mmCIF file of C-alpha atoms and ligand atoms in Angstrom:
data_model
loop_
_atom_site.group_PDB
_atom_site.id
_atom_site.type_symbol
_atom_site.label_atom_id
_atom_site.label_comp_id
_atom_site.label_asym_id
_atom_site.label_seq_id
_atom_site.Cartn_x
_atom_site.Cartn_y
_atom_site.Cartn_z
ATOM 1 C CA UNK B 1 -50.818 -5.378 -223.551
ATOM 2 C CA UNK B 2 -47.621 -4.604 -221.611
ATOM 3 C CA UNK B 3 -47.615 -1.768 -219.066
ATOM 4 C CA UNK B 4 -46.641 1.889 -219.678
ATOM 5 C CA UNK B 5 -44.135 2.934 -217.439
ATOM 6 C CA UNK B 6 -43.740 6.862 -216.842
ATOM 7 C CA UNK B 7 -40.871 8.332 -215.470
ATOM 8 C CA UNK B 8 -41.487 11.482 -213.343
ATOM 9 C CA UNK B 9 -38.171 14.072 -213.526
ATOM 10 C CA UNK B 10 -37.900 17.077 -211.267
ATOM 11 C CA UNK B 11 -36.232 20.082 -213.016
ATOM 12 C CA UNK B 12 -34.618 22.744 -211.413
ATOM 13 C CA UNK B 13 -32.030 24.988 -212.919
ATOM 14 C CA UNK B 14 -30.243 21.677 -214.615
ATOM 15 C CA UNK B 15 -29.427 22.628 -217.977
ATOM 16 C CA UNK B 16 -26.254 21.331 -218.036
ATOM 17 C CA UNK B 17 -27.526 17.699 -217.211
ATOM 18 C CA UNK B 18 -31.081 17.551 -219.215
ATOM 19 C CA UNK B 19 -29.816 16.349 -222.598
ATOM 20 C CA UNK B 20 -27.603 13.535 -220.943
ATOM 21 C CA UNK B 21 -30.363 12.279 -219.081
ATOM 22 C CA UNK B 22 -32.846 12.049 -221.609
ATOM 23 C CA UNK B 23 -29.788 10.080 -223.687
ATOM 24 C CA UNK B 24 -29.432 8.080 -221.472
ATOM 25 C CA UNK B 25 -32.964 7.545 -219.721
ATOM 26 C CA UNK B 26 -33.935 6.658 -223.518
ATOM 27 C CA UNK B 27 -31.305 4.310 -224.218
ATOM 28 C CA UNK B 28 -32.908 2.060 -221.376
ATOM 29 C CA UNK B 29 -36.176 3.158 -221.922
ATOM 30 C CA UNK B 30 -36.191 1.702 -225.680
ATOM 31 C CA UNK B 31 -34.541 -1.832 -224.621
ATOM 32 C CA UNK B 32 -37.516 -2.395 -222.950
ATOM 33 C CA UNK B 33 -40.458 -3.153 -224.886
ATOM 34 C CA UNK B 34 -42.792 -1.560 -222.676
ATOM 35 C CA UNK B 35 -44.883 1.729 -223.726
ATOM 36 C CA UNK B 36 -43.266 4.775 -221.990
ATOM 37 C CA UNK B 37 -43.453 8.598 -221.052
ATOM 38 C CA UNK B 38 -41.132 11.110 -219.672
ATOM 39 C CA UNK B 39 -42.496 13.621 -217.619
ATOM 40 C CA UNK B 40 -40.541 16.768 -216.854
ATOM 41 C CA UNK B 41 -41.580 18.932 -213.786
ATOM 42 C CA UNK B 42 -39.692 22.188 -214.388
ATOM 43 C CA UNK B 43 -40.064 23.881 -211.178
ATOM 44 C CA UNK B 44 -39.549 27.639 -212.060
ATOM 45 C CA UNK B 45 -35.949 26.948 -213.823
ATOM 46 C CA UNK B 46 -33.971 30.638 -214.575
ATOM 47 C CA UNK B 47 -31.576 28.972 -216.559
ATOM 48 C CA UNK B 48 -31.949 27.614 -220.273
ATOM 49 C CA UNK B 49 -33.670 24.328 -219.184
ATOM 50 C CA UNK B 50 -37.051 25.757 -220.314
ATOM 51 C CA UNK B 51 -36.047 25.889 -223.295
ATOM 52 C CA UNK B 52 -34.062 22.591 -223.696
ATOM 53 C CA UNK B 53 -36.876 20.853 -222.503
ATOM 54 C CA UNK B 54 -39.045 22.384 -225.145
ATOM 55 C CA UNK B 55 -35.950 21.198 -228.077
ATOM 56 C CA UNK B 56 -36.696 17.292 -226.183
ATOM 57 C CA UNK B 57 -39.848 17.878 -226.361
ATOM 58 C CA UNK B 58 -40.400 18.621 -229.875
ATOM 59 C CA UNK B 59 -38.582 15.644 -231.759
ATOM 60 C CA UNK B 60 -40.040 13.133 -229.088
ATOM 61 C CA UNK B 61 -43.849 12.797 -228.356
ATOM 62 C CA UNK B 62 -43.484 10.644 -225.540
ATOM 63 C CA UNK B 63 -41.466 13.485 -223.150
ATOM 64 C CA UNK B 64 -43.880 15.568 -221.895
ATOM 65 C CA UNK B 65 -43.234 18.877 -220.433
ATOM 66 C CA UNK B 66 -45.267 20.492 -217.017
ATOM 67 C CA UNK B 67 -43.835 23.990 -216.264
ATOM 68 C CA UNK B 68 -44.450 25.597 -213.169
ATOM 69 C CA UNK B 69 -45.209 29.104 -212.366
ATOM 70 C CA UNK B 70 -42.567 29.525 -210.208
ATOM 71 C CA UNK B 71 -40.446 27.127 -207.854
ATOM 72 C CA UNK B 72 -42.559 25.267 -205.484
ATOM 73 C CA UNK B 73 -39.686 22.815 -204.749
ATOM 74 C CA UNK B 74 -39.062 19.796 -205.456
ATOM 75 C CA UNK B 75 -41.437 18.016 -203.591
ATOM 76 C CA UNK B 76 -44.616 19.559 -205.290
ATOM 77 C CA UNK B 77 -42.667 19.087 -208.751
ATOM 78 C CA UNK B 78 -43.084 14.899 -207.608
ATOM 79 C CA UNK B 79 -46.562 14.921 -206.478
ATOM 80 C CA UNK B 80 -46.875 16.846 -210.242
ATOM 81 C CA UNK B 81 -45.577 14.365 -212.004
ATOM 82 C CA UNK B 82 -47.840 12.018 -210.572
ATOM 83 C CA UNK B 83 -50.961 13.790 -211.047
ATOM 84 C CA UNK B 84 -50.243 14.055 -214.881
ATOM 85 C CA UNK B 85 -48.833 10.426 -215.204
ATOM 86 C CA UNK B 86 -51.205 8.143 -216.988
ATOM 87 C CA UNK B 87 -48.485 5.187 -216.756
ATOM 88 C CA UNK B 88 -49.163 1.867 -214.822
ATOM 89 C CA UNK B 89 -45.826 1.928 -213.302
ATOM 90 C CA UNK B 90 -44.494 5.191 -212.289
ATOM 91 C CA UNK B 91 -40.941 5.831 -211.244
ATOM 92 C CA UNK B 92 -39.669 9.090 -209.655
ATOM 93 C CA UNK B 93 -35.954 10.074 -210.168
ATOM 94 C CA UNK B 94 -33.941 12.923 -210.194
ATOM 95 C CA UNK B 95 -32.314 15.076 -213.426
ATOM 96 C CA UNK B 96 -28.508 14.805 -211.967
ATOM 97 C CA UNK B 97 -27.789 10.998 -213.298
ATOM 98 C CA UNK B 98 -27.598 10.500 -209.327
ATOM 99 C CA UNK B 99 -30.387 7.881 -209.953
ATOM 100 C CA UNK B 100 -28.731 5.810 -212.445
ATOM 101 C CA UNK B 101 -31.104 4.615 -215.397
ATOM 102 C CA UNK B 102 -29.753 1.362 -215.894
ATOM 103 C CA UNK B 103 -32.142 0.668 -212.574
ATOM 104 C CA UNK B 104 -35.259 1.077 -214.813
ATOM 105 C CA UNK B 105 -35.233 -2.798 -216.039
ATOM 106 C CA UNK B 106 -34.605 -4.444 -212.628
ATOM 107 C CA UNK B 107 -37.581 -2.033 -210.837
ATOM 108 C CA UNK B 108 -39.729 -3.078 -214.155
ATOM 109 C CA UNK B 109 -38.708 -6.833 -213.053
ATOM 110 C CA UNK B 110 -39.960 -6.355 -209.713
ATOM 111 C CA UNK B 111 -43.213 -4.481 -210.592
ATOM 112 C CA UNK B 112 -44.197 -7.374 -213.184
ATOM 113 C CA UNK B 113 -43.272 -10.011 -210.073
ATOM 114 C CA UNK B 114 -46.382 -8.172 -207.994
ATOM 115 C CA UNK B 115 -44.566 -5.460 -205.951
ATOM 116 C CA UNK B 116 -46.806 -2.438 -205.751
ATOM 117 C CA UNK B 117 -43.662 0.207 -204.189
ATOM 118 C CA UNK B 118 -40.275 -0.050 -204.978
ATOM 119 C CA UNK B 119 -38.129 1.853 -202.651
ATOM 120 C CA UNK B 120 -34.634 2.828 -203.900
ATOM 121 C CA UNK B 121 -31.920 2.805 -200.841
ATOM 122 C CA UNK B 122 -28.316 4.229 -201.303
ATOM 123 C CA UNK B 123 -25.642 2.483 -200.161
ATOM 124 C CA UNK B 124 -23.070 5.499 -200.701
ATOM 125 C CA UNK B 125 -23.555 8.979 -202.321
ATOM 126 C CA UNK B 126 -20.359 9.692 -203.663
ATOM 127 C CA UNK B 127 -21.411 13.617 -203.929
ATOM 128 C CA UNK B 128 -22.703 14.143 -200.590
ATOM 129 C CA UNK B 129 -19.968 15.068 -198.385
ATOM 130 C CA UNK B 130 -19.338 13.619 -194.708
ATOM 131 C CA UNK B 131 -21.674 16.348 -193.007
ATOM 132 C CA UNK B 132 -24.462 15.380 -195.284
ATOM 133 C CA UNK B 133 -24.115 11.488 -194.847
ATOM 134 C CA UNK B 134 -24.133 12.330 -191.278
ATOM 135 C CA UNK B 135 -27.000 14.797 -190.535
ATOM 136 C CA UNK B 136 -28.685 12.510 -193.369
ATOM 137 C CA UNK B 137 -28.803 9.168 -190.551
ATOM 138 C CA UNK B 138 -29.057 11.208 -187.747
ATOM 139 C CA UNK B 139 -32.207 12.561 -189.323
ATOM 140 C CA UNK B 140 -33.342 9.076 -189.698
ATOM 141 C CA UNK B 141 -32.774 7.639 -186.072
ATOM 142 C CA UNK B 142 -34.519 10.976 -184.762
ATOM 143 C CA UNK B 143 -37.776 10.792 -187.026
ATOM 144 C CA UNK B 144 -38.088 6.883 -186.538
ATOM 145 C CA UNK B 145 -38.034 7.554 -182.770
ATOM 146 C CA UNK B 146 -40.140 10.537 -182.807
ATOM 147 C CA UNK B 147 -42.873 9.045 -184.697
ATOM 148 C CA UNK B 148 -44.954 5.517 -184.940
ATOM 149 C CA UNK B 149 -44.152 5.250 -188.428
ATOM 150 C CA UNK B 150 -41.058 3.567 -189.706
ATOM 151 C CA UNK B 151 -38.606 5.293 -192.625
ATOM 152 C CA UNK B 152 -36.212 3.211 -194.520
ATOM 153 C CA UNK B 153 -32.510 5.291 -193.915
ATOM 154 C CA UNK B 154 -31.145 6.219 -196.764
ATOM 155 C CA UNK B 155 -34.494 5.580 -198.819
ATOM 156 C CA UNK B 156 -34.338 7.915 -201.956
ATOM 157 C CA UNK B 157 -36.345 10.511 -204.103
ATOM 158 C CA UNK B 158 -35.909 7.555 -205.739
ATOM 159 C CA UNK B 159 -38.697 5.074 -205.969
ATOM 160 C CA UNK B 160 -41.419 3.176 -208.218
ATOM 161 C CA UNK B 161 -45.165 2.800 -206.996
ATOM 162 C CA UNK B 162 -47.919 1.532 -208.841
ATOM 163 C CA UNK B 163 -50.808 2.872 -210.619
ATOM 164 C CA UNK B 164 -53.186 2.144 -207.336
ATOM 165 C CA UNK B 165 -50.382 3.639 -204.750
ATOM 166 C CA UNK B 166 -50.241 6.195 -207.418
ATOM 167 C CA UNK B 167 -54.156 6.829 -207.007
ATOM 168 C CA UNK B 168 -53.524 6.901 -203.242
ATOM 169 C CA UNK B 169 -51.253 9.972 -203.503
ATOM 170 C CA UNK B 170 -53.606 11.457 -205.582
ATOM 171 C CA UNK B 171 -56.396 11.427 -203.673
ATOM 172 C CA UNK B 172 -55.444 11.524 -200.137
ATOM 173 C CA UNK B 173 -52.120 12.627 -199.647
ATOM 174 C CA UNK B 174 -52.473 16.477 -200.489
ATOM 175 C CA UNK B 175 -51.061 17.977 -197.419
ATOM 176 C CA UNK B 176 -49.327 21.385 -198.158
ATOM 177 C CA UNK B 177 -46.016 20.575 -196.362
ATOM 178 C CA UNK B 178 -45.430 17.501 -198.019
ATOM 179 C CA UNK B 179 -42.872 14.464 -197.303
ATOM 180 C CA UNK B 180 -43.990 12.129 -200.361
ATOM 181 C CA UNK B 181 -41.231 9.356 -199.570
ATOM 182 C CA UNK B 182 -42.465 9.182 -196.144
ATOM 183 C CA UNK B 183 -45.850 8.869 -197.542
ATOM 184 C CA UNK B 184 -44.616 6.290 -200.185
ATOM 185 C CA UNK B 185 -43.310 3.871 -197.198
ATOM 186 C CA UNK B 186 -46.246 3.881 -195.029
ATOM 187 C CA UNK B 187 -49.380 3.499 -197.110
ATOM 188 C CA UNK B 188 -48.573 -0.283 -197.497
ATOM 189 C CA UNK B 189 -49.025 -2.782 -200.146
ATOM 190 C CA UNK B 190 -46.353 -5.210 -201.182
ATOM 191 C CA UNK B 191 -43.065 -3.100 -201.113
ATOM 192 C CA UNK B 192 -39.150 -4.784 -201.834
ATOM 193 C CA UNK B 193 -36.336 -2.474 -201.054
ATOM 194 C CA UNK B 194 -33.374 -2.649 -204.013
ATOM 195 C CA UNK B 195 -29.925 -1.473 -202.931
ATOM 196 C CA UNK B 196 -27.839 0.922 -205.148
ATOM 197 C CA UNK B 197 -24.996 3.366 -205.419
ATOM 198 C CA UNK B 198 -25.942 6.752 -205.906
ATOM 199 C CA UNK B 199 -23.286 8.029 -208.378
ATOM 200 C CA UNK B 200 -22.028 11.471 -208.704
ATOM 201 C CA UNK B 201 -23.968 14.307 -210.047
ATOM 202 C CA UNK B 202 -23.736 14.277 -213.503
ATOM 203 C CA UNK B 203 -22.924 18.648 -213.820
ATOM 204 C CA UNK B 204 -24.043 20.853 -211.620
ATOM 205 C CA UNK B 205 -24.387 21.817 -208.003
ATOM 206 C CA UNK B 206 -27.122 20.607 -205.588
ATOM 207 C CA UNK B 207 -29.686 22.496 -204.945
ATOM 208 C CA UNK B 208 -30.259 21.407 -201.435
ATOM 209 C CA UNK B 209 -28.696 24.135 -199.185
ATOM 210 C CA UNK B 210 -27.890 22.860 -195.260
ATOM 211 C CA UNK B 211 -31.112 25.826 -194.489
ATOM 212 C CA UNK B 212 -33.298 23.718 -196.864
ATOM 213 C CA UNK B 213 -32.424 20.373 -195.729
ATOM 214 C CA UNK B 214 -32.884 21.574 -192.091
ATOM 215 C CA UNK B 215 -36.015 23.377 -192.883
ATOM 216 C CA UNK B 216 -37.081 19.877 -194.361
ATOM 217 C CA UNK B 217 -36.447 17.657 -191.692
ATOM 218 C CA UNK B 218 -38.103 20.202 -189.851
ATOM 219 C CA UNK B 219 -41.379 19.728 -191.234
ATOM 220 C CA UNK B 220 -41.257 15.832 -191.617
ATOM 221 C CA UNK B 221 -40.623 15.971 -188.000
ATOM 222 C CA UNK B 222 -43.764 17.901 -187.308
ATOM 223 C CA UNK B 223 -45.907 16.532 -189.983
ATOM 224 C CA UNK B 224 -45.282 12.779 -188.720
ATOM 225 C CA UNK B 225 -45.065 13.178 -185.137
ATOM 226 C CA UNK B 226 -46.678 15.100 -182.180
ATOM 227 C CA UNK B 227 -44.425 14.305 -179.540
ATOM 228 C CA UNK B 228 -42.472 17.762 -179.526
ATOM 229 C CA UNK B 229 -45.585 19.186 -178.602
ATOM 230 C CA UNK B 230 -45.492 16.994 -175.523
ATOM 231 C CA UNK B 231 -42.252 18.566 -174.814
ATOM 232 C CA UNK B 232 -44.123 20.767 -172.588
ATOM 233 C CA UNK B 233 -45.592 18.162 -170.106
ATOM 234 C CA UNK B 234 -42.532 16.775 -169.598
ATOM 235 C CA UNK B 235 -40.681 20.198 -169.047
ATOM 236 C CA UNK B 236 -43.496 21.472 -166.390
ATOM 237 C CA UNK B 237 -43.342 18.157 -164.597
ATOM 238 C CA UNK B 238 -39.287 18.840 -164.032
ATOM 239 C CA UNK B 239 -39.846 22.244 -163.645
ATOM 240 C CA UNK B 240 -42.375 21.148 -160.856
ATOM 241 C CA UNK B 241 -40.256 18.678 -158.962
ATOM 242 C CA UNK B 242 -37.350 21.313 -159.227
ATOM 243 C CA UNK B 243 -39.425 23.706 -157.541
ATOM 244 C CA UNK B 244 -40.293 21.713 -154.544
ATOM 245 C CA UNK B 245 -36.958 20.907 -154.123
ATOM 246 C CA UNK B 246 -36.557 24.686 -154.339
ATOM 247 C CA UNK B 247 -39.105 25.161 -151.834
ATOM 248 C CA UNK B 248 -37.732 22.866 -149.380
ATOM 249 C CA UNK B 249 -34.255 24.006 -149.152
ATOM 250 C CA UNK B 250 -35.615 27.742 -148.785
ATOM 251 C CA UNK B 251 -37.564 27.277 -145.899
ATOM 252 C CA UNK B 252 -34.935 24.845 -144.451
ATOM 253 C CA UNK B 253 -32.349 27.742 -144.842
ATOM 254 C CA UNK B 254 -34.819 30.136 -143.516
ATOM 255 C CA UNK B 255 -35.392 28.259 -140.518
ATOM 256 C CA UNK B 256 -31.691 27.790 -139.708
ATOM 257 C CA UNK B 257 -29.559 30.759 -140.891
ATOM 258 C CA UNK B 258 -32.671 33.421 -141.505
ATOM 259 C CA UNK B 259 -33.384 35.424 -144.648
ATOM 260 C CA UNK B 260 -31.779 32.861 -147.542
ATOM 261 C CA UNK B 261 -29.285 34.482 -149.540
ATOM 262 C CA UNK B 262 -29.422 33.000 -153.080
ATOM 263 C CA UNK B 263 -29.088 36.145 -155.665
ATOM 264 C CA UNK B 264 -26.848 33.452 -158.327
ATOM 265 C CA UNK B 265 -29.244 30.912 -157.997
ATOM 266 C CA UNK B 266 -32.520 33.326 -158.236
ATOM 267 C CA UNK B 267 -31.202 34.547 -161.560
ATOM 268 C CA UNK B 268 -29.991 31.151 -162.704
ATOM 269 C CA UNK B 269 -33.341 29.392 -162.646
ATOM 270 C CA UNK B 270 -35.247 32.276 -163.681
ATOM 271 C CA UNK B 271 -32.815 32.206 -166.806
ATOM 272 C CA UNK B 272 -33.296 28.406 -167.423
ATOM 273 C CA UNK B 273 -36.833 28.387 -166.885
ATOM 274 C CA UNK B 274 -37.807 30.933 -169.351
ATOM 275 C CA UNK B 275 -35.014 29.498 -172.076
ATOM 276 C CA UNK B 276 -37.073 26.180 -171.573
ATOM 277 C CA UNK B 277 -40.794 28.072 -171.557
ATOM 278 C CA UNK B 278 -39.548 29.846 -175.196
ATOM 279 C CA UNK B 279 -38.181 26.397 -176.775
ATOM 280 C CA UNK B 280 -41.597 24.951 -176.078
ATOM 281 C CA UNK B 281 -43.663 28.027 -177.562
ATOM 282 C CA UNK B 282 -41.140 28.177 -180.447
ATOM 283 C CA UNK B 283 -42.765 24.472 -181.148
ATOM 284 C CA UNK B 284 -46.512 25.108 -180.124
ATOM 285 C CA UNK B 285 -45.649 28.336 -182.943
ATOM 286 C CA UNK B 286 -43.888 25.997 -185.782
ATOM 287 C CA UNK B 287 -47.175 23.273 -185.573
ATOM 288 C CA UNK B 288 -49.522 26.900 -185.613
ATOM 289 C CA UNK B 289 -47.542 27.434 -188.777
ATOM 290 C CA UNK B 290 -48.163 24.517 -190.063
ATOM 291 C CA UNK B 291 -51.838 24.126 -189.363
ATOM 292 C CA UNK B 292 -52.111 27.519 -190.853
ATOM 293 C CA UNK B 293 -50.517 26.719 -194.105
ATOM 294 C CA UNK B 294 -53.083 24.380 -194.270
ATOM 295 C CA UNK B 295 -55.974 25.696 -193.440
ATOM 296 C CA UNK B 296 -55.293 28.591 -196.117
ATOM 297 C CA UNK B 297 -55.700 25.771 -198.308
ATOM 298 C CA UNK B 298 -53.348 27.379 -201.198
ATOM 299 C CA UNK B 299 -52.071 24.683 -204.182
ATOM 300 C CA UNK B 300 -49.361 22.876 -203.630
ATOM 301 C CA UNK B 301 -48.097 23.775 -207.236
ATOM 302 C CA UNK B 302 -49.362 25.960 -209.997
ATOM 303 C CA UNK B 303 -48.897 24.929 -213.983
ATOM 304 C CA UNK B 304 -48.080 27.328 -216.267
ATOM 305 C CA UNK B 305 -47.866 25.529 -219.009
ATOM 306 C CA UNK B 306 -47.986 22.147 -220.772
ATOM 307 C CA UNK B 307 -46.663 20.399 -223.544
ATOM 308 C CA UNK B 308 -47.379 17.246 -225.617
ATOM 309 C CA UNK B 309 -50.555 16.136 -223.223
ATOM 310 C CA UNK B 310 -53.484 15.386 -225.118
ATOM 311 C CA UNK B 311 -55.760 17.201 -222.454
ATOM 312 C CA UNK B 312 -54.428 20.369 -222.788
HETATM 313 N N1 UDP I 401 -35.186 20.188 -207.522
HETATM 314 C C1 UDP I 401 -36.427 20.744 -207.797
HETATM 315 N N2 UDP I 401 -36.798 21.872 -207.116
HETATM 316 C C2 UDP I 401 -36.005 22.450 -206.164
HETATM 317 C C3 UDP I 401 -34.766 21.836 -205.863
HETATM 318 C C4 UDP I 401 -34.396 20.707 -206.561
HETATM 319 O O1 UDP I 401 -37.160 20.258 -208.639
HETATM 320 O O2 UDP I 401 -36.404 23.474 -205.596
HETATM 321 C C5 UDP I 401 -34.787 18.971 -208.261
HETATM 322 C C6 UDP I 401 -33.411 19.030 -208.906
HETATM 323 O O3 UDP I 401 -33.453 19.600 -210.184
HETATM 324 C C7 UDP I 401 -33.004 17.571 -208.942
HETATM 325 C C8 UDP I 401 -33.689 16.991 -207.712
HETATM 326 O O4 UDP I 401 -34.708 17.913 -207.347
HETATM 327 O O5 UDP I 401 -33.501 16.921 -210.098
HETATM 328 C C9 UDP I 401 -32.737 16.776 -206.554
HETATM 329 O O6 UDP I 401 -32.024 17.950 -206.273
HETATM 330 P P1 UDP I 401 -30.468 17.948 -205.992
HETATM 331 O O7 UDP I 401 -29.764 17.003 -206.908
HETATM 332 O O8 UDP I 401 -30.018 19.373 -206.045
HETATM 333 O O9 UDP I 401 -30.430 17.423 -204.488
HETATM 334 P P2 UDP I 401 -29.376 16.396 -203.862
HETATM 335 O O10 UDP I 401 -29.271 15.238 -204.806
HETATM 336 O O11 UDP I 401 -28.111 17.143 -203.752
HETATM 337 O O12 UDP I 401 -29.990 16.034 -202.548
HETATM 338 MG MG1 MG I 402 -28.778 15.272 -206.743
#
């Protein structure tokens, strides 16, 4: 029997874009003779996807439908597709045609050779402007130095993983502030990068503002390295050799001209001493934060409703 493949498509306020996808994503879909599913995550639309997706869903029983309760982004919308995917193959992609379709048969090529992960890399997003391509590899070099693991640059929402990776996420990979491609690129098994052009989004706007993507790299940051937290041992052990330095020239000074002026530099260090003390609680406070959002244990998504599973 040839594999299912299910394709896992995060919905948020794309109504403009959902029938053209499907179109398309179906077009592929039926060249290849494999059994299939679509599985739309609508995280907490407001505009007329809901209902669009219930239209799809109703004159094809292979789309299936998960609506959220509200928006939990788009990173719980993935890990929700994934829980409800009973395909061998699974492939995450976006709903803006950014993720072009006519990749489906080459990452179904490389799955059948043995590859368990198939990360997606862009060569050039056409909609992202220069600020976004930039901040997007600086973000790269800083979390690849900050933490042990390695990311792919420019690795996508993008990807394919296996049934067993699949299991994997399911299981153990439940963390509340959630990075799922970083996850995807560092539990292992045999993974081949393919190349591609991410293409222009289809209609539209993104829905990534410059305060969500910064909020974002935030938490990967945090949630895949401890070294900021360090920042503190290295900022008392500079703060401690400036002080004996400090020391030193005061009682030098004393010695030789009596009582040490020094009003400017008094106020100076005090200044960049407690700028340097609040950066470093601002951190210890962020990693509180997160440990807190964990501990409160709270799901990472809640479904509202869904349509065409058999286990409803
Ligand atoms: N998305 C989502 N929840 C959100 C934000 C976005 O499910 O809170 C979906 C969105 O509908 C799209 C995908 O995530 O299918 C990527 O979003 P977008 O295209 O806006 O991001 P960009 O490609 O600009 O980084
Ligand atoms: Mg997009």
């Amino acid at each position: 029997m040839s594999k299912k493949i299910s394709i896992i498509v995060s919905v948020y306020n794309e109504e403009e874009v959902l029938f053209e996808f499907y179109r398309e994503t179906i077009k592929v879909l039926l060249l290849i003779d494999n059994p299939y599913e679509i599985i739309f995550v609508n995280d907490g639309s407001m505009d007329g996807s809901r209902g669009i997706l219930f239209k799809i869903a109703k004159d094809d029983e292979n789309v299936k439908v998960v609506h959220f309760s509200r928006n939990f982004g788009h990173e719980a919308a993935m890990i929700a597709g994934i829980d409800n995917a009973s395909g061998d193959y699974l492939v995450c992609m976006d709903a803006d045609l950014q993720h072009p379709p006519t990749l489906l048969p080459e990452m179904l090529r490389k799955f059948e050779s043995g590859y368990d992960i198939i990360n997606m890399v862009r060569t050039v997003n056409k909609s992202a402007g220069i600020i976004k391509n930039i901040t997007s590899s600086m973000f790269y070099k800083v979390i690849n130095r900050l933490s042990d693991i390695h990311l792919v640059s420019n690795a996508s929402d993008f990807f394919g993983i296996s049934k067993r990776v699949a299991d994997v996420l399911r299981n153990n990979y439940r963390e509340k502030t959630r990075f799922l491609r970083g996850y995807v690129q560092n539990v292992g098994f045999n993974t081949v990068n393919i190349e591609y052009e991410a293409r222009k989004r289809y209609a539209g706007e993104s829905k990534y503002s410059i305060k969500k993507l910064f909020r974002f790299s935030m938490n990967t940051i945090m949630t895949f390295s401890n070294l900021p937290l360090k920042l503190g041992i290295y900022a008392g052990s500079m703060a401690a050799f400036l002080a004996i330095i400090m020391m030193i020239y005061t009682i030098v000074s004393f010695i030789r001209v009596g009582t040490p002026s020094g009003y400017a530099t008094t106020i100076c260090l005090i200044c960049f001493m407690f700028s340097v003390l609040f950066f470093i609680v601002g951190i210890i406070g962020e990693y509180l934060g997160l440990i807190l959002s964990e501990i409160k244990d709270r799901p990472i998504y809640i479904v509202e409703e869904k349509i065409n599973f058999e286990d409803k």
